[in-house]
mmCIF file of C-alpha atoms in Angstrom:
data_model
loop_
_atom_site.group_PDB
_atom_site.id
_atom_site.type_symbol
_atom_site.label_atom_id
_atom_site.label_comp_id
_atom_site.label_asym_id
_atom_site.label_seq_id
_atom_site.Cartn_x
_atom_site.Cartn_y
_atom_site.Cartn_z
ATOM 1 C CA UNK B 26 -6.362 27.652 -27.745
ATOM 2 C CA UNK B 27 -2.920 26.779 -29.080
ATOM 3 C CA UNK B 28 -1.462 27.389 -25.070
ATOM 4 C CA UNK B 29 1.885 26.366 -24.605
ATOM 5 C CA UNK B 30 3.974 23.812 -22.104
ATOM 6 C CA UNK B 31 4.323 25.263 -18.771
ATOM 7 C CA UNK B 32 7.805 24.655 -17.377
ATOM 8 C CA UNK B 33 5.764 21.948 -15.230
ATOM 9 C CA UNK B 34 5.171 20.000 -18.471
ATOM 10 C CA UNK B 35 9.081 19.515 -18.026
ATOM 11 C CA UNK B 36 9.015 17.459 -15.064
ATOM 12 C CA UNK B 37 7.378 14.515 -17.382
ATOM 13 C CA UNK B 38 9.610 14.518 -20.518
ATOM 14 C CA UNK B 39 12.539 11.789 -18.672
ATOM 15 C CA UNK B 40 9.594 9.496 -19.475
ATOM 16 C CA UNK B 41 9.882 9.857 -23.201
ATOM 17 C CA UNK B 42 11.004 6.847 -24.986
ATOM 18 C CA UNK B 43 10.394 2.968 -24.507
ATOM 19 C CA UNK B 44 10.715 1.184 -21.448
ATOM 20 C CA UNK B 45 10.788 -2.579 -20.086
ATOM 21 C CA UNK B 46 8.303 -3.229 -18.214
ATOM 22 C CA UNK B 47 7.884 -5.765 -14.771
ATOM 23 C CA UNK B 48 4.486 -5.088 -12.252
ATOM 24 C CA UNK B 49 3.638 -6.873 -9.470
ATOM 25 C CA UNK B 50 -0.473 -6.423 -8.883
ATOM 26 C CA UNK B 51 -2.327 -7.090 -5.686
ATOM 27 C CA UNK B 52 -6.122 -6.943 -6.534
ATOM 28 C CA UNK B 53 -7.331 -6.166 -2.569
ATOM 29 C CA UNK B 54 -6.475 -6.968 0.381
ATOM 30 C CA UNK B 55 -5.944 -10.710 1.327
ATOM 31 C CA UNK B 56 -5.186 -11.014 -2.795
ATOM 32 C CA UNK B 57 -2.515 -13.507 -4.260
ATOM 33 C CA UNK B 58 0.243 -10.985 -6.217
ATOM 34 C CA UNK B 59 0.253 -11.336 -9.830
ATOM 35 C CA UNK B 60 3.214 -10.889 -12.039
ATOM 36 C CA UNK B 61 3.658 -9.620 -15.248
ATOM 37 C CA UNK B 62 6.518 -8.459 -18.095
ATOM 38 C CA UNK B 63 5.763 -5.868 -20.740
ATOM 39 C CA UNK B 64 6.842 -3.031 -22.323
ATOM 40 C CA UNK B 65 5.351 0.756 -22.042
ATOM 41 C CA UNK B 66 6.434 3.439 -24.970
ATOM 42 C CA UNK B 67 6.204 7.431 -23.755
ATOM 43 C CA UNK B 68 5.635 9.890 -26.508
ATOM 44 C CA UNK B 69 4.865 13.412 -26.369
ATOM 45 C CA UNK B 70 2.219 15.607 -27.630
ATOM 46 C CA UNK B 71 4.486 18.429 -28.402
ATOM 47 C CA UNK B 72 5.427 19.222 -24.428
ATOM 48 C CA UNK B 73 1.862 19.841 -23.815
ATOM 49 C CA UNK B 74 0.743 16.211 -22.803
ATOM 50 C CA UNK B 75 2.296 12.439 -22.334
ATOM 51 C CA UNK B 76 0.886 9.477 -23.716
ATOM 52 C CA UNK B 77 2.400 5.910 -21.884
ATOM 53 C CA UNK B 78 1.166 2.790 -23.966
ATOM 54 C CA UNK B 79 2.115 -0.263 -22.338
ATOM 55 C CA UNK B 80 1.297 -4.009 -23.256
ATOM 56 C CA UNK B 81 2.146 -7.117 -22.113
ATOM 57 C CA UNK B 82 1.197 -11.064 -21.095
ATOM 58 C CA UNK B 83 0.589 -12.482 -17.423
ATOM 59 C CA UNK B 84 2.719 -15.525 -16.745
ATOM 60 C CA UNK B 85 -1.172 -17.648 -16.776
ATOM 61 C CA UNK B 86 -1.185 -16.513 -21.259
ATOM 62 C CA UNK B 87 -3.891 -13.315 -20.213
ATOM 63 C CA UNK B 88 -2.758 -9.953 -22.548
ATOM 64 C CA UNK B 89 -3.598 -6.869 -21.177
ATOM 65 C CA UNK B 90 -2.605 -2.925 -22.770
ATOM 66 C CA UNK B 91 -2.961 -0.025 -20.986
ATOM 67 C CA UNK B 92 -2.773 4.197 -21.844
ATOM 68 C CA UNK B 93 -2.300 6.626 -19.302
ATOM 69 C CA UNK B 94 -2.491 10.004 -20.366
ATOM 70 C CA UNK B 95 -0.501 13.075 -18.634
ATOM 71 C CA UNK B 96 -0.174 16.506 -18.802
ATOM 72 C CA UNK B 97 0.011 19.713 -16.430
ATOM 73 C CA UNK B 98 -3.454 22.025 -16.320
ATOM 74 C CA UNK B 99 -1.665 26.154 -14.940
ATOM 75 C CA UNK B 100 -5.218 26.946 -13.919
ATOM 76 C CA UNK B 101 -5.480 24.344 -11.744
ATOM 77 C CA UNK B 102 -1.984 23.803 -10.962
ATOM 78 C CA UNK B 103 -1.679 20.859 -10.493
ATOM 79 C CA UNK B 104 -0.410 17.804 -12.856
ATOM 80 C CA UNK B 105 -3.798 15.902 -14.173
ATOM 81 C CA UNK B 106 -4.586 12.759 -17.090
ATOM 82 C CA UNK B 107 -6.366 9.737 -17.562
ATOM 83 C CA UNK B 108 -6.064 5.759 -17.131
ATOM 84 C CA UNK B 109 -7.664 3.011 -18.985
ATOM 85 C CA UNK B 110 -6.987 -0.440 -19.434
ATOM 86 C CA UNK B 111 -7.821 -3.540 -21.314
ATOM 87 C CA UNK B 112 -8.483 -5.416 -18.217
ATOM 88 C CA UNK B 113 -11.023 -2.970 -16.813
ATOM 89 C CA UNK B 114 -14.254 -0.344 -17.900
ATOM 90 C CA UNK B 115 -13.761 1.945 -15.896
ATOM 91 C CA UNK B 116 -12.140 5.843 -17.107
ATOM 92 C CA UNK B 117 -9.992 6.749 -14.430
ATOM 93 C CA UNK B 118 -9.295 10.392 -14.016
ATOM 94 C CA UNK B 119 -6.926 11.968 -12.158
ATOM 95 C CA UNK B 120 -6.481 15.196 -10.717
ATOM 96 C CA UNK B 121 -4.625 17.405 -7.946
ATOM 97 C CA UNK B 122 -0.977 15.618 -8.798
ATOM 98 C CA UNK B 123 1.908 17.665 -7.512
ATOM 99 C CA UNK B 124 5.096 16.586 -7.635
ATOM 100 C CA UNK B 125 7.673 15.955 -4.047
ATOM 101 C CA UNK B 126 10.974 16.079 -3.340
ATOM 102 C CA UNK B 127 11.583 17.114 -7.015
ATOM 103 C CA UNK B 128 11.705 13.220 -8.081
ATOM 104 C CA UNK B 129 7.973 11.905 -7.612
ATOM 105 C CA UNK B 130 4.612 12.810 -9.056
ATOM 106 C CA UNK B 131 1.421 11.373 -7.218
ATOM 107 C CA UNK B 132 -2.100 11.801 -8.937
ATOM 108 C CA UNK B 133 -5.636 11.101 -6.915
ATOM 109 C CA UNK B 134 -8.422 9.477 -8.907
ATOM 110 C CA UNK B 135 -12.074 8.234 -7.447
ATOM 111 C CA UNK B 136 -12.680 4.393 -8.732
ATOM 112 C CA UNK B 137 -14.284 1.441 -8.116
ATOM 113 C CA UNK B 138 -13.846 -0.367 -4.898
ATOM 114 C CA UNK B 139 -12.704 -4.086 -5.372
ATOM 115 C CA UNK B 140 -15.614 -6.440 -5.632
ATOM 116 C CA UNK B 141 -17.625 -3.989 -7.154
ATOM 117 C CA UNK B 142 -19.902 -2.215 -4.295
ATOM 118 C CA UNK B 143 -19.023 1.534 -4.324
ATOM 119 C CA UNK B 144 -16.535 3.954 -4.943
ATOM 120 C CA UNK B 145 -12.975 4.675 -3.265
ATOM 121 C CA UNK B 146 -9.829 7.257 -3.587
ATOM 122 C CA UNK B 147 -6.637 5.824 -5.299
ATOM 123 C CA UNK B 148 -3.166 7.625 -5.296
ATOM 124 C CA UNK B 149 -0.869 6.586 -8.482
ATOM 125 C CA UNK B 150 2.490 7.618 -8.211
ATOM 126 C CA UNK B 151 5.381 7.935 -10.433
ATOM 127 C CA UNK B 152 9.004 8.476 -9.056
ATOM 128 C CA UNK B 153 11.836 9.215 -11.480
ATOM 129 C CA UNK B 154 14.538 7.062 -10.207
ATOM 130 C CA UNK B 155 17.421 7.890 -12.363
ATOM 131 C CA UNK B 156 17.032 8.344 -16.462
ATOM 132 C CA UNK B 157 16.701 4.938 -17.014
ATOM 133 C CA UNK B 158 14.723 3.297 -14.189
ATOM 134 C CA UNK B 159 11.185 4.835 -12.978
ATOM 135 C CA UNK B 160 8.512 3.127 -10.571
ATOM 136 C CA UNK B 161 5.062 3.501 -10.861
ATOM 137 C CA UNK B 162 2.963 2.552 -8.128
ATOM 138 C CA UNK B 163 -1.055 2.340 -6.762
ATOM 139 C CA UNK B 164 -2.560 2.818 -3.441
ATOM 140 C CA UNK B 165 -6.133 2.031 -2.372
ATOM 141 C CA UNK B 166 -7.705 4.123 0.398
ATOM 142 C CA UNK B 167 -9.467 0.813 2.371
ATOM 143 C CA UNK B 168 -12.642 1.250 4.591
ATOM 144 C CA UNK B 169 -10.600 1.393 7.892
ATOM 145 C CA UNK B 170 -9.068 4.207 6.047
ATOM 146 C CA UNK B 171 -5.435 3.222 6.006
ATOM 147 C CA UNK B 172 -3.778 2.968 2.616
ATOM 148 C CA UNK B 173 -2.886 -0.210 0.469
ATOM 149 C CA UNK B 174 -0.287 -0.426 -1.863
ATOM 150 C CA UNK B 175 -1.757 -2.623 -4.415
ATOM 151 C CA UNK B 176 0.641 -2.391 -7.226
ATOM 152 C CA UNK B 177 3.969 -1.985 -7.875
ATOM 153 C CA UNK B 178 5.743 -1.316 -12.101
ATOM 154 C CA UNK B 179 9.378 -0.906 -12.815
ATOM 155 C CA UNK B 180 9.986 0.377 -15.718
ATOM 156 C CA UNK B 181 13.713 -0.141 -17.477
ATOM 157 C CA UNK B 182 14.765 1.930 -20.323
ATOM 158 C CA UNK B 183 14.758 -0.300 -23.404
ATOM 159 C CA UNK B 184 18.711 -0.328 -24.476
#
């Protein structure tokens, strides 16, 4: 109890603050793209984890919120949180995230394949752009076993 940030826990504070949101979402292959604006506010948990709380409206009036969760676990090392949204039941929970090239963190999670039979890997990744621009992205691992990026989120420091 009462452990304290691990220099890792540093790599995710640039995400601290609030932050104009645009996505572009692809729900499968074959999928129209759906837009959306928003905005996603970062605060931390005293260094030791991240919470991103983003809202917004599709252009067709739906609302949707979202909360990841973030944080770095030193006996697994490796980065790790959690994913839940207003559009969706599922918890997602990701694990094994390490971070490349010093500027981009991806996360694996197990979820729900699209249309609902069976289970599939994801990759989520975030990549620090500059300190006010970062991209968030998904990937579904398809049953030909190539991957699909499925969703795309820019996110603008608010100004």
């Amino acid at each position: 109890m009462f452990e304290k940030p691990q220099a890792e826990h540093n790599w995710l504070e640039p995400l601290v603050g609030e932050w104009l949101t645009e996505t572009e979402c692809q729900m499968g292959p074959g999928e129209p793209t759906h837009t959306s604006k928003g905005v996603t506010t970062c605060r931390s948990l005293e260094g030791m984890w991240y919470l991103l709380e983003g809202s917004g409206e599709e252009p067709e009036g739906g609302r949707w919120s979202t909360l990841m969760t973030l944080g770095y676990d030193p006996v697994k090392s490796c980065y790790t949180g959690t994913f839940v949204g207003s559009m969706m039941t599922y918890l997602w929970q990701y694990q094994n995230g390490v971070i490349t090239a010093g500027k981009k963190l991806t996360l694996e999670a197990e979820g729900p394949k699209f249309g609902g039979e069976g289970m599939t890997s994801y990759k989520d990744a975030i990549e620090l752009v500059d300190d006010s621009h970062w991209i968030l992205t998904s990937e579904i691992l398809t049953d030909d076993g190539k991957w699909l990026q499925i969703m795309t989120s820019h996110n603008h420091r608010k100004t």
